[in-house]
Short mmCIF file of C-alpha atoms and ligand atoms in Angstrom, two decimals:
data_model
loop_
_atom_site.label_atom_id
_atom_site.label_comp_id
_atom_site.label_asym_id
_atom_site.label_seq_id
_atom_site.Cartn_x
_atom_site.Cartn_y
_atom_site.Cartn_z
CA MET Q 1 53.38 57.34 100.43
CA ALA Q 2 53.35 59.64 103.44
CA LEU Q 3 56.74 61.12 102.50
CA ASP Q 4 55.52 62.19 99.03
CA ASP Q 5 52.39 63.64 100.55
CA ILE Q 6 54.36 65.75 103.04
CA LEU Q 7 56.81 66.92 100.36
CA THR Q 8 53.88 67.93 98.14
CA ARG Q 9 52.28 69.85 100.99
CA ILE Q 10 55.59 71.61 101.71
CA ARG Q 11 56.00 72.67 98.04
CA ARG Q 12 52.40 73.90 98.04
CA ALA Q 13 52.90 75.87 101.26
CA GLU Q 14 56.08 77.43 99.82
CA ALA Q 15 54.14 78.52 96.73
CA ALA Q 16 51.23 79.85 98.77
CA ALA Q 17 53.67 81.97 100.81
CA GLY Q 18 55.38 83.25 97.66
CA ARG Q 19 58.58 81.49 98.63
CA ALA Q 20 61.06 79.74 96.35
CA GLN Q 21 60.52 76.04 95.70
CA GLY Q 22 62.99 74.11 97.83
CA SER Q 23 63.51 76.91 100.34
CA VAL Q 24 62.19 74.66 103.12
CA THR Q 25 64.14 71.60 104.26
CA LEU Q 26 62.14 68.63 105.50
CA ILE Q 27 63.76 66.99 108.51
CA ALA Q 28 62.24 63.53 108.87
CA VAL Q 29 62.19 62.92 112.62
CA SER Q 30 63.00 59.24 113.09
CA LYS Q 31 63.40 59.05 116.88
CA VAL Q 32 62.20 55.77 118.39
CA GLN Q 33 60.81 54.59 115.04
CA PRO Q 34 61.32 50.94 114.06
CA LEU Q 35 64.27 50.50 111.68
CA ASP Q 36 62.15 49.18 108.83
CA ARG Q 37 60.17 52.44 108.68
CA VAL Q 38 63.39 54.46 108.58
CA GLU Q 39 64.81 52.21 105.87
CA ALA Q 40 61.64 52.65 103.81
CA VAL Q 41 62.00 56.44 103.85
CA LEU Q 42 65.70 56.15 102.97
CA ALA Q 43 64.78 53.78 100.12
CA GLU Q 44 62.44 56.47 98.78
CA GLY Q 45 65.44 58.76 98.54
CA HIS Q 46 65.06 61.05 101.54
CA ARG Q 47 68.41 62.06 103.06
CA VAL Q 48 67.70 64.52 105.90
CA PHE Q 49 66.75 63.11 109.29
CA GLY Q 50 66.30 64.33 112.84
CA GLU Q 51 67.01 62.52 116.09
CA ASN Q 52 66.41 63.44 119.74
CA TYR Q 53 68.79 61.15 121.58
CA VAL Q 54 72.55 61.01 120.95
CA GLN Q 55 72.86 57.39 122.01
CA GLU Q 56 70.02 56.19 119.82
CA ALA Q 57 71.38 58.11 116.84
CA ALA Q 58 74.92 56.83 117.41
CA ALA Q 59 73.62 53.26 117.46
CA LYS Q 60 71.50 53.66 114.33
CA TRP Q 61 73.08 56.03 111.83
CA PRO Q 62 76.67 54.90 111.21
CA GLY Q 63 75.26 51.62 109.86
CA LEU Q 64 72.53 53.30 107.83
CA ARG Q 65 75.01 55.81 106.39
CA ALA Q 66 77.29 52.92 105.40
CA ARG Q 67 74.40 51.28 103.55
CA PHE Q 68 72.58 54.28 102.07
CA GLY Q 69 75.35 56.85 101.61
CA PRO Q 70 75.53 60.39 102.93
CA VAL Q 71 72.63 61.42 105.16
CA ARG Q 72 72.34 64.82 106.82
CA LEU Q 73 71.54 64.39 110.50
CA HIS Q 74 69.98 67.04 112.72
CA MET Q 75 70.05 66.85 116.51
CA ILE Q 76 66.70 68.21 117.73
CA GLY Q 77 66.56 66.92 121.32
CA PRO Q 78 68.07 68.38 124.50
CA LEU Q 79 71.85 67.97 124.45
CA GLN Q 80 73.72 67.08 127.63
CA SER Q 81 77.20 68.57 127.78
CA ASN Q 82 78.80 65.18 128.29
CA LYS Q 83 77.36 64.02 124.94
CA ALA Q 84 78.46 67.13 123.05
CA LYS Q 85 81.60 65.59 121.58
CA VAL Q 86 79.74 62.56 120.19
CA ALA Q 87 77.06 64.91 118.86
CA VAL Q 88 79.61 67.10 117.06
CA ASP Q 89 81.07 64.01 115.40
CA LEU Q 90 77.70 62.58 114.34
CA PHE Q 91 75.43 65.50 113.46
CA ASP Q 92 75.46 68.07 110.66
CA ALA Q 93 73.30 70.46 112.69
CA ILE Q 94 72.31 70.94 116.33
CA HIS Q 95 69.00 72.73 116.94
CA THR Q 96 69.12 72.78 120.71
CA LEU Q 97 71.85 75.21 121.72
CA ASP Q 98 70.11 76.53 124.83
CA ARG Q 99 72.60 77.61 127.49
CA PRO Q 100 75.95 79.35 127.96
CA SER Q 101 77.71 76.25 129.34
CA LEU Q 102 76.80 74.29 126.20
CA ALA Q 103 77.97 77.15 123.97
CA ASP Q 104 81.33 77.17 125.78
CA LYS Q 105 81.63 73.42 125.46
CA LEU Q 106 80.78 73.40 121.76
CA ALA Q 107 83.27 76.19 121.12
CA ARG Q 108 86.03 74.16 122.82
CA ILE Q 109 85.15 71.03 120.85
CA ALA Q 110 84.91 72.95 117.56
CA GLU Q 111 88.34 74.45 118.20
CA ALA Q 112 89.83 71.03 118.87
CA GLN Q 113 88.11 69.29 115.93
CA GLY Q 114 88.44 72.10 113.43
CA ARG Q 115 84.75 71.78 112.55
CA CYS Q 116 81.35 72.46 114.05
CA PRO Q 117 77.81 71.49 113.04
CA ALA Q 118 75.44 74.28 112.00
CA LEU Q 119 73.81 75.61 115.17
CA PHE Q 120 70.31 76.80 116.01
CA VAL Q 121 69.57 78.56 119.29
CA GLN Q 122 66.48 77.09 120.95
CA VAL Q 123 64.12 79.73 122.31
CA ASN Q 124 61.49 78.89 124.92
CA THR Q 125 58.89 81.13 123.30
CA GLY Q 126 56.14 79.88 125.62
CA ARG Q 127 58.26 80.44 128.74
CA GLU Q 128 57.42 76.89 129.90
CA PRO Q 129 59.38 75.95 133.04
CA GLN Q 130 59.80 72.32 131.97
CA LYS Q 131 61.01 73.19 128.48
CA ALA Q 132 64.55 73.90 127.33
CA GLY Q 133 65.56 77.04 125.51
CA VAL Q 134 66.63 80.56 126.33
CA LEU Q 135 63.86 82.92 127.35
CA PRO Q 136 62.73 85.38 124.67
CA GLU Q 137 64.25 88.37 126.48
CA GLU Q 138 67.60 86.56 126.77
CA ALA Q 139 67.81 85.53 123.13
CA ASP Q 140 69.58 88.58 121.65
CA ALA Q 141 72.31 88.56 124.29
CA PHE Q 142 72.76 84.79 123.95
CA VAL Q 143 73.09 85.05 120.17
CA ALA Q 144 75.74 87.75 120.62
CA ARG Q 145 77.58 85.61 123.15
CA CYS Q 146 77.62 82.61 120.76
CA ARG Q 147 78.91 84.82 117.97
CA GLY Q 148 81.61 86.09 120.29
CA LEU Q 149 82.74 82.50 120.74
CA GLY Q 150 82.97 82.10 116.96
CA LEU Q 151 80.16 79.54 116.80
CA PRO Q 152 78.50 79.05 113.39
CA LEU Q 153 74.91 80.14 114.09
CA SER Q 154 72.36 79.22 111.41
CA GLY Q 155 69.21 80.37 113.12
CA LEU Q 156 66.64 79.88 115.84
CA MET Q 157 64.40 76.99 116.85
CA CYS Q 158 61.24 76.74 118.93
CA ILE Q 159 58.70 74.17 120.11
CA PRO Q 160 55.44 76.00 120.86
CA PRO Q 161 53.44 74.89 123.91
CA GLU Q 162 51.02 72.04 123.32
CA GLY Q 163 47.40 73.01 123.11
CA GLU Q 164 48.18 76.58 122.09
CA SER Q 165 48.03 78.08 118.64
CA SER Q 166 51.59 78.00 117.28
CA GLY Q 167 51.19 81.06 115.06
CA PRO Q 168 52.22 83.72 117.61
CA HIS Q 169 55.25 81.62 118.62
CA PHE Q 170 56.37 81.25 115.01
CA ALA Q 171 55.93 85.00 114.48
CA MET Q 172 57.94 85.78 117.62
CA LEU Q 173 60.78 83.51 116.46
CA ARG Q 174 60.76 85.04 112.98
CA ASP Q 175 61.01 88.58 114.38
CA MET Q 176 63.77 87.56 116.76
CA ALA Q 177 65.77 85.95 113.92
CA GLY Q 178 65.23 88.99 111.71
CA ARG Q 179 66.56 91.51 114.21
CA ASN Q 180 69.58 89.26 114.86
CA GLY Q 181 70.42 88.81 111.19
CA LEU Q 182 69.76 85.09 111.27
CA HIS Q 183 68.17 83.35 108.29
CA GLY Q 184 67.40 79.87 109.65
CA LEU Q 185 64.07 79.15 111.32
CA SER Q 186 63.56 75.63 112.65
CA MET Q 187 59.86 75.49 113.42
CA GLY Q 188 56.81 73.44 112.55
CA MET Q 189 56.03 69.78 113.24
CA SER Q 190 53.45 67.27 111.92
CA ALA Q 191 50.46 69.30 113.07
CA ASP Q 192 51.55 72.79 112.02
CA PHE Q 193 54.36 72.72 109.46
CA GLU Q 194 52.30 74.54 106.83
CA ASP Q 195 51.62 77.44 109.24
CA ALA Q 196 55.33 77.51 110.04
CA ILE Q 197 56.21 77.74 106.34
CA ALA Q 198 53.77 80.63 105.95
CA GLN Q 199 55.71 82.36 108.76
CA GLY Q 200 59.11 81.75 107.20
CA ALA Q 201 60.29 78.34 108.46
CA THR Q 202 63.43 77.13 106.67
CA HIS Q 203 63.46 73.75 108.44
CA VAL Q 204 60.36 71.80 109.43
CA ARG Q 205 60.69 68.82 111.76
CA VAL Q 206 58.10 66.19 110.86
CA GLY Q 207 57.93 62.80 112.54
CA SER Q 208 54.63 61.02 112.99
CA ALA Q 209 53.05 62.37 109.78
CA ILE Q 210 55.80 60.56 107.84
CA PHE Q 211 56.52 57.48 109.92
CA GLY Q 212 53.29 56.91 111.81
CA ALA Q 213 52.75 57.18 115.55
CA ARG Q 214 55.70 56.58 117.85
CA SER Q 215 55.39 53.82 120.41
CA TYR Q 216 57.60 54.25 123.43
CA GLY Q 217 58.49 51.43 125.75
C1 PLP L 1 59.51 64.55 118.13
C2 PLP L 1 59.80 65.92 117.67
C3 PLP L 1 59.32 66.41 116.45
C4 PLP L 1 58.40 65.64 115.54
O1 PLP L 1 57.12 65.63 116.08
P1 PLP L 1 55.85 65.10 115.25
O2 PLP L 1 54.70 65.69 115.93
O3 PLP L 1 55.90 63.62 115.31
O4 PLP L 1 56.01 65.60 113.85
C5 PLP L 1 59.70 67.69 116.07
N1 PLP L 1 60.51 68.45 116.84
C6 PLP L 1 60.99 68.01 118.02
C7 PLP L 1 61.87 68.89 118.82
C8 PLP L 1 60.64 66.75 118.48
O5 PLP L 1 61.11 66.34 119.67
#
């Protein structure tokens, strides 16, 4: 099965990097996948999933959690402020904290709810205008601002530009996390998760290599 294959490759990449077995969490990215594929991966015992759209996740996961038991859900897509409350209720982690207004909103919700998902600050390492994330030179100040709000920061996240080698982006994120005292590194997808693990990824986000190609529309 594809899931076993990916888990084996992750364990091998951990060993090759001299890292502890199990130090990398596999987030199975199930966005827009047919339900039967998601159920198959749940039936194999996997319990950590990633979604990009709050509405899709809210429609899918309460039912699946009722049937399969506790599942850790990670929000990895852009988060609109008006969906933040639903996201806080549904997700165990949010990887896309990318602007001051969202940090303020999450802090207010966390205060009201008495809980907050683990948070990753998204960094636009490739400085792509169409991509979310704080710019590299803004990251340290943004991390400090989030901490000032009392938000539970786990680490940093990036999505390197397509068609570019991801290595330098992973290295940049690792250095940025290190100087900010953050342990979590959400980086690496189907095509490059082994490189990401070599560079210190703690969370890899793998979709198509587990579930097959996504068909939109
Ligand atoms: C869709 C998506 C992934 C998974 O991508 P694959 O190439 O299918 O592994 C990972 N991270 C983010 C942010 C995504 O949107």
